[in-house]
Short mmCIF file of C-alpha atoms in Angstrom, two decimals:
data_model
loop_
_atom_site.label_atom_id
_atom_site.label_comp_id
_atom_site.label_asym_id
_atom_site.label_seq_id
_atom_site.Cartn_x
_atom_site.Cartn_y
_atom_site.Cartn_z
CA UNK H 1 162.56 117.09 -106.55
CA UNK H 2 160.73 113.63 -106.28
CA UNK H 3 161.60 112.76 -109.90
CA UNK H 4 165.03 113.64 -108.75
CA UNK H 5 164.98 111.10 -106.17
CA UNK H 6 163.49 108.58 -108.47
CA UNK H 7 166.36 109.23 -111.03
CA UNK H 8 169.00 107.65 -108.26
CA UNK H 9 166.44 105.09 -106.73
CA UNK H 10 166.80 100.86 -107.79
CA UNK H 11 163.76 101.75 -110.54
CA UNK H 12 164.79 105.19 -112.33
CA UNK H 13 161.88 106.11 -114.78
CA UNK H 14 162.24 105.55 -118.52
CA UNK H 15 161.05 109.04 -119.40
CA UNK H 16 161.46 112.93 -117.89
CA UNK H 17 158.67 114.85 -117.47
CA UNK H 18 160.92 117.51 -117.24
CA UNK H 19 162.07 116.90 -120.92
CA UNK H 20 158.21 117.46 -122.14
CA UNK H 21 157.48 121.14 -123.78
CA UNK H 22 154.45 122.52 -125.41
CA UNK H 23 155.06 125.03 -128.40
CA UNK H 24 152.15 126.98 -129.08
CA UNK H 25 152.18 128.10 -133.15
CA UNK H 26 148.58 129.16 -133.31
CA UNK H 27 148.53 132.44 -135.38
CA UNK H 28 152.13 132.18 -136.18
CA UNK H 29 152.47 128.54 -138.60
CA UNK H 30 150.61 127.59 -140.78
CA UNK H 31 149.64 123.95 -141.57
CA UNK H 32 152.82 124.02 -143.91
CA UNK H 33 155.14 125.80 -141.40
CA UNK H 34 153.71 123.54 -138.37
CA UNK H 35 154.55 119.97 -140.56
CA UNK H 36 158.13 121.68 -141.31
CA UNK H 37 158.91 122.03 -137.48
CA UNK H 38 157.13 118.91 -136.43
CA UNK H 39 159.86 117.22 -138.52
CA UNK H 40 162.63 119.59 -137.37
CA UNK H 41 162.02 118.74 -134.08
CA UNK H 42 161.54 114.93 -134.64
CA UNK H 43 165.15 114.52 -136.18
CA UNK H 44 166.55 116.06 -133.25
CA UNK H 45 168.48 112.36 -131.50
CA UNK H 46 167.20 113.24 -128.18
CA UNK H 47 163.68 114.19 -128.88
CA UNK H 48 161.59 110.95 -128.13
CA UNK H 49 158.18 112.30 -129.90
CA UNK H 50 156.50 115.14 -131.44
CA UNK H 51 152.89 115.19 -132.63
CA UNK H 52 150.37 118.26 -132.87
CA UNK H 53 147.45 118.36 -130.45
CA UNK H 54 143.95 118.08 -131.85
CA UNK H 55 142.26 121.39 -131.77
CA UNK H 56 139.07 120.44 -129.83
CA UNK H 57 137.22 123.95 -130.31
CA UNK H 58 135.37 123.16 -133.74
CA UNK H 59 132.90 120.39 -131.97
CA UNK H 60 129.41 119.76 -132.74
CA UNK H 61 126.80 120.62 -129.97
CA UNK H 62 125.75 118.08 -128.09
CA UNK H 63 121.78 118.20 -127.77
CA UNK H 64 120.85 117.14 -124.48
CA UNK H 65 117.35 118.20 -124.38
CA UNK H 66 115.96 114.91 -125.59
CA UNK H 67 117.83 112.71 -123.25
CA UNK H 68 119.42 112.51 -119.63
CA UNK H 69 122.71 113.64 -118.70
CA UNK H 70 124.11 110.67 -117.32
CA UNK H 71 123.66 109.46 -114.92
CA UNK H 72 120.85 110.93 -113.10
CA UNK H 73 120.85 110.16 -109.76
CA UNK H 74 124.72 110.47 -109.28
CA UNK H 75 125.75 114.23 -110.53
CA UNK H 76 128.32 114.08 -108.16
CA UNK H 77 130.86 112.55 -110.56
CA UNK H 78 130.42 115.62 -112.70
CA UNK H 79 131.60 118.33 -109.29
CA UNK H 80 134.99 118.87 -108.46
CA UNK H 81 135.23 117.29 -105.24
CA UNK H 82 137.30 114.00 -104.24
CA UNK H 83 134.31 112.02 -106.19
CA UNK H 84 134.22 114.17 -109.85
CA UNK H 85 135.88 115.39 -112.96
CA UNK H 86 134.82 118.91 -112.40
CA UNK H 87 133.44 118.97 -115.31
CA UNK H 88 129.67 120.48 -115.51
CA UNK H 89 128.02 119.53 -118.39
CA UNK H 90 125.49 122.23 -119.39
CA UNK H 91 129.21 124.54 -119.63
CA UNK H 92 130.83 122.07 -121.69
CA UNK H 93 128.34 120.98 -124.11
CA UNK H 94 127.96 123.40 -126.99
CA UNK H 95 131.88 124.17 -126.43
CA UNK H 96 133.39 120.55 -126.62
CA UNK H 97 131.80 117.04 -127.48
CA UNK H 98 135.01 115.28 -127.14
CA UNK H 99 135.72 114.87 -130.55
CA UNK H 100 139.40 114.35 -131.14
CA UNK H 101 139.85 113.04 -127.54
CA UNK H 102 141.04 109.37 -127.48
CA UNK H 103 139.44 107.42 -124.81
CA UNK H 104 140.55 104.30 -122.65
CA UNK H 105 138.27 102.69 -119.67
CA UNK H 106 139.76 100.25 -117.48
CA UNK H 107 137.12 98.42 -115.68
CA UNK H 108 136.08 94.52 -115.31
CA UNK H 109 133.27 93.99 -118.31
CA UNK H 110 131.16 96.08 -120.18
CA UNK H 111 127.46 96.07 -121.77
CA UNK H 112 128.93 96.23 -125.45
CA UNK H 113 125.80 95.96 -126.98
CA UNK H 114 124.11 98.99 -124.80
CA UNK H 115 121.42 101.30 -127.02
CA UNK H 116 123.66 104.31 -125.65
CA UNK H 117 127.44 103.21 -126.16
CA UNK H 118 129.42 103.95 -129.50
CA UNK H 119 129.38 100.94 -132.13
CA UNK H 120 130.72 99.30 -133.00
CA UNK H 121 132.84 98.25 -129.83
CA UNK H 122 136.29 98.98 -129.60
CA UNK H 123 138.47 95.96 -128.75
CA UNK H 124 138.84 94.47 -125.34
CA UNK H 125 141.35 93.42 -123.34
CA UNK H 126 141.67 90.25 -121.49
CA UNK H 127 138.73 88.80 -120.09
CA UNK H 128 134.85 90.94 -120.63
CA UNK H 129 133.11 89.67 -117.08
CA UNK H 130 129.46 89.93 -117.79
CA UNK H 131 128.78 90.61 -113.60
CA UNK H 132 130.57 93.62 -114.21
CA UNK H 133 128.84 94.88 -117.00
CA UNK H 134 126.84 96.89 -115.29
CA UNK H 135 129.24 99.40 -113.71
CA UNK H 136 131.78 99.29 -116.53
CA UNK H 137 128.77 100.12 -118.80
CA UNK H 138 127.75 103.06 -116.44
CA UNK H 139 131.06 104.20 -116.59
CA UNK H 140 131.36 104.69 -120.33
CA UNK H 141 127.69 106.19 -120.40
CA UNK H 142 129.31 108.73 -117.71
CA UNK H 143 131.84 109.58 -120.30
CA UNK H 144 130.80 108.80 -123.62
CA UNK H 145 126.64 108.12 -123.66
CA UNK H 146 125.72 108.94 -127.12
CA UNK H 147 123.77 112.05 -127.94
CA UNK H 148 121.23 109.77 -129.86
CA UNK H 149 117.96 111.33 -128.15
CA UNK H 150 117.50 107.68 -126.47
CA UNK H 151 118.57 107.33 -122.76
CA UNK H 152 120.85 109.31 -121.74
CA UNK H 153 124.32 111.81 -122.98
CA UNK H 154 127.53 111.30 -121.66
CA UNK H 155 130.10 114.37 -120.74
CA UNK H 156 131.75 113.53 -124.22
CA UNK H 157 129.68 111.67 -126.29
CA UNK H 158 131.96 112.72 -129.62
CA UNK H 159 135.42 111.18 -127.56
CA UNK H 160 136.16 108.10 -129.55
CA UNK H 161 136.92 105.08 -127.07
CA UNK H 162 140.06 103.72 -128.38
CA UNK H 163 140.03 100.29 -126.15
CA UNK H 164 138.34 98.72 -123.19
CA UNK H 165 141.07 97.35 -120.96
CA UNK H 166 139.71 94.90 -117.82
CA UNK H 167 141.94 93.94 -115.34
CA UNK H 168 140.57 90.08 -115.06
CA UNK H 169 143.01 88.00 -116.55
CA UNK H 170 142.07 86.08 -119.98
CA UNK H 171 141.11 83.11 -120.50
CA UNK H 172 138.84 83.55 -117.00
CA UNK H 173 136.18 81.11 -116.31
CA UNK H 174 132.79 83.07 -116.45
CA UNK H 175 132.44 85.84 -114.10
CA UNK H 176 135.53 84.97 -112.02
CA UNK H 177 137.21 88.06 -111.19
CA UNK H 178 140.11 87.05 -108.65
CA UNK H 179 142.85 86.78 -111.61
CA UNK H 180 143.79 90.65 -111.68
CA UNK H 181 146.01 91.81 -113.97
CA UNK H 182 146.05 95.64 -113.92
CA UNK H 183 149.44 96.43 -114.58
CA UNK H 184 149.31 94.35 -118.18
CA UNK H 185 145.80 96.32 -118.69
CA UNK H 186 147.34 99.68 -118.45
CA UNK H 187 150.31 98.53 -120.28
CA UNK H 188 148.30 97.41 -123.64
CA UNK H 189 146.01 100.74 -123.33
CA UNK H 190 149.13 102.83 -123.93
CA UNK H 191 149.90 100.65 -126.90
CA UNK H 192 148.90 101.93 -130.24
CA UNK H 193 145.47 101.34 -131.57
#
């Protein structure tokens, strides 16, 4: 219904939703018989993209024993309510570490050098504002704190973070952060990379 109305509205969208399908070939293809409908499908003229998900049951266990869960006096981004993920940690880890999972944050600046975030960093963005490191660096700790029994775990410590996308505008002089740019940032994390 709404993407109905946005179909007739001054800005129709580029893409359906309705036109996206999942096929499910687990116990039926094999890695042969998957490739040879993957291609099938993508030489159909009105098929935009194909691509097999990532099976994300064969992680390793995280081992949070030795370290934190991240970060420890805010749990609350781990419930379910307005403020989380719903995602409690002590369930997940030992089923999923995140590997396979591509991962964008788009914050202001980031602690790239932190004991506990993946190296080396991914590439940024427009403009890394060292007064925001500290929450953009709590925020990838949240989500990808390395289980390196120092500091603290993340939820997926395995995810691999494909970019860091701020919303300053580059070049900024140091720490000024009244040049946003967040559409542009959310445009170059869907490009490839």
């Amino acid at each position: 219904m709404l993407e109905g109305r946005a179909w007739h509205s001054p800005y129709p969208p580029l893409h359906s939703l309705i036109g996206y399908f999942s096929i499910d070939g687990r116990g039926q293809l094999d890695a042969l018989g998957l490739a040879a409908l993957q291609s099938e499908l993508q030489a159909i003229p009105s098929v935009d993209l194909v691509y097999p998900e990532t099976d994300l049951r064969a992680a390793a266990p995280v081992t949070p024993g030795n370290e934190t869960m991240y970060p420890q006096a805010y749990h609350g981004h781990f419930h379910g309510s307005f403020e989380g993920i719903n995602a409690v940690a002590p369930t997940v880890w030992g089923l999923y570490d995140g590997s396979g999972v591509g991962f964008v944050d788009l914050e202001a600046g980031w602690n790239l050098n932190h004991v506990d975030l993946p190296q080396p960093p991914p590439p940024v963005f427009n403009s890394n504002v060292a007064t925001a490191a500290s929450h953009g660096t709590a925020v990838l700790g949240i989500v990808v704190g390395q289980d390196n029994s120092k500091g603290i775990v993340g939820i997926a410590p395995g995810a691999k973070v494909r970019k860091l996308a701020s919303h300053i505008q580059a070049p900024a002089p140091p720490n000024d952060m009244s040049k946003w740019e967040i559409a542009p940032a959310i445009l170059d994390s869907l490009s490839p990379g």
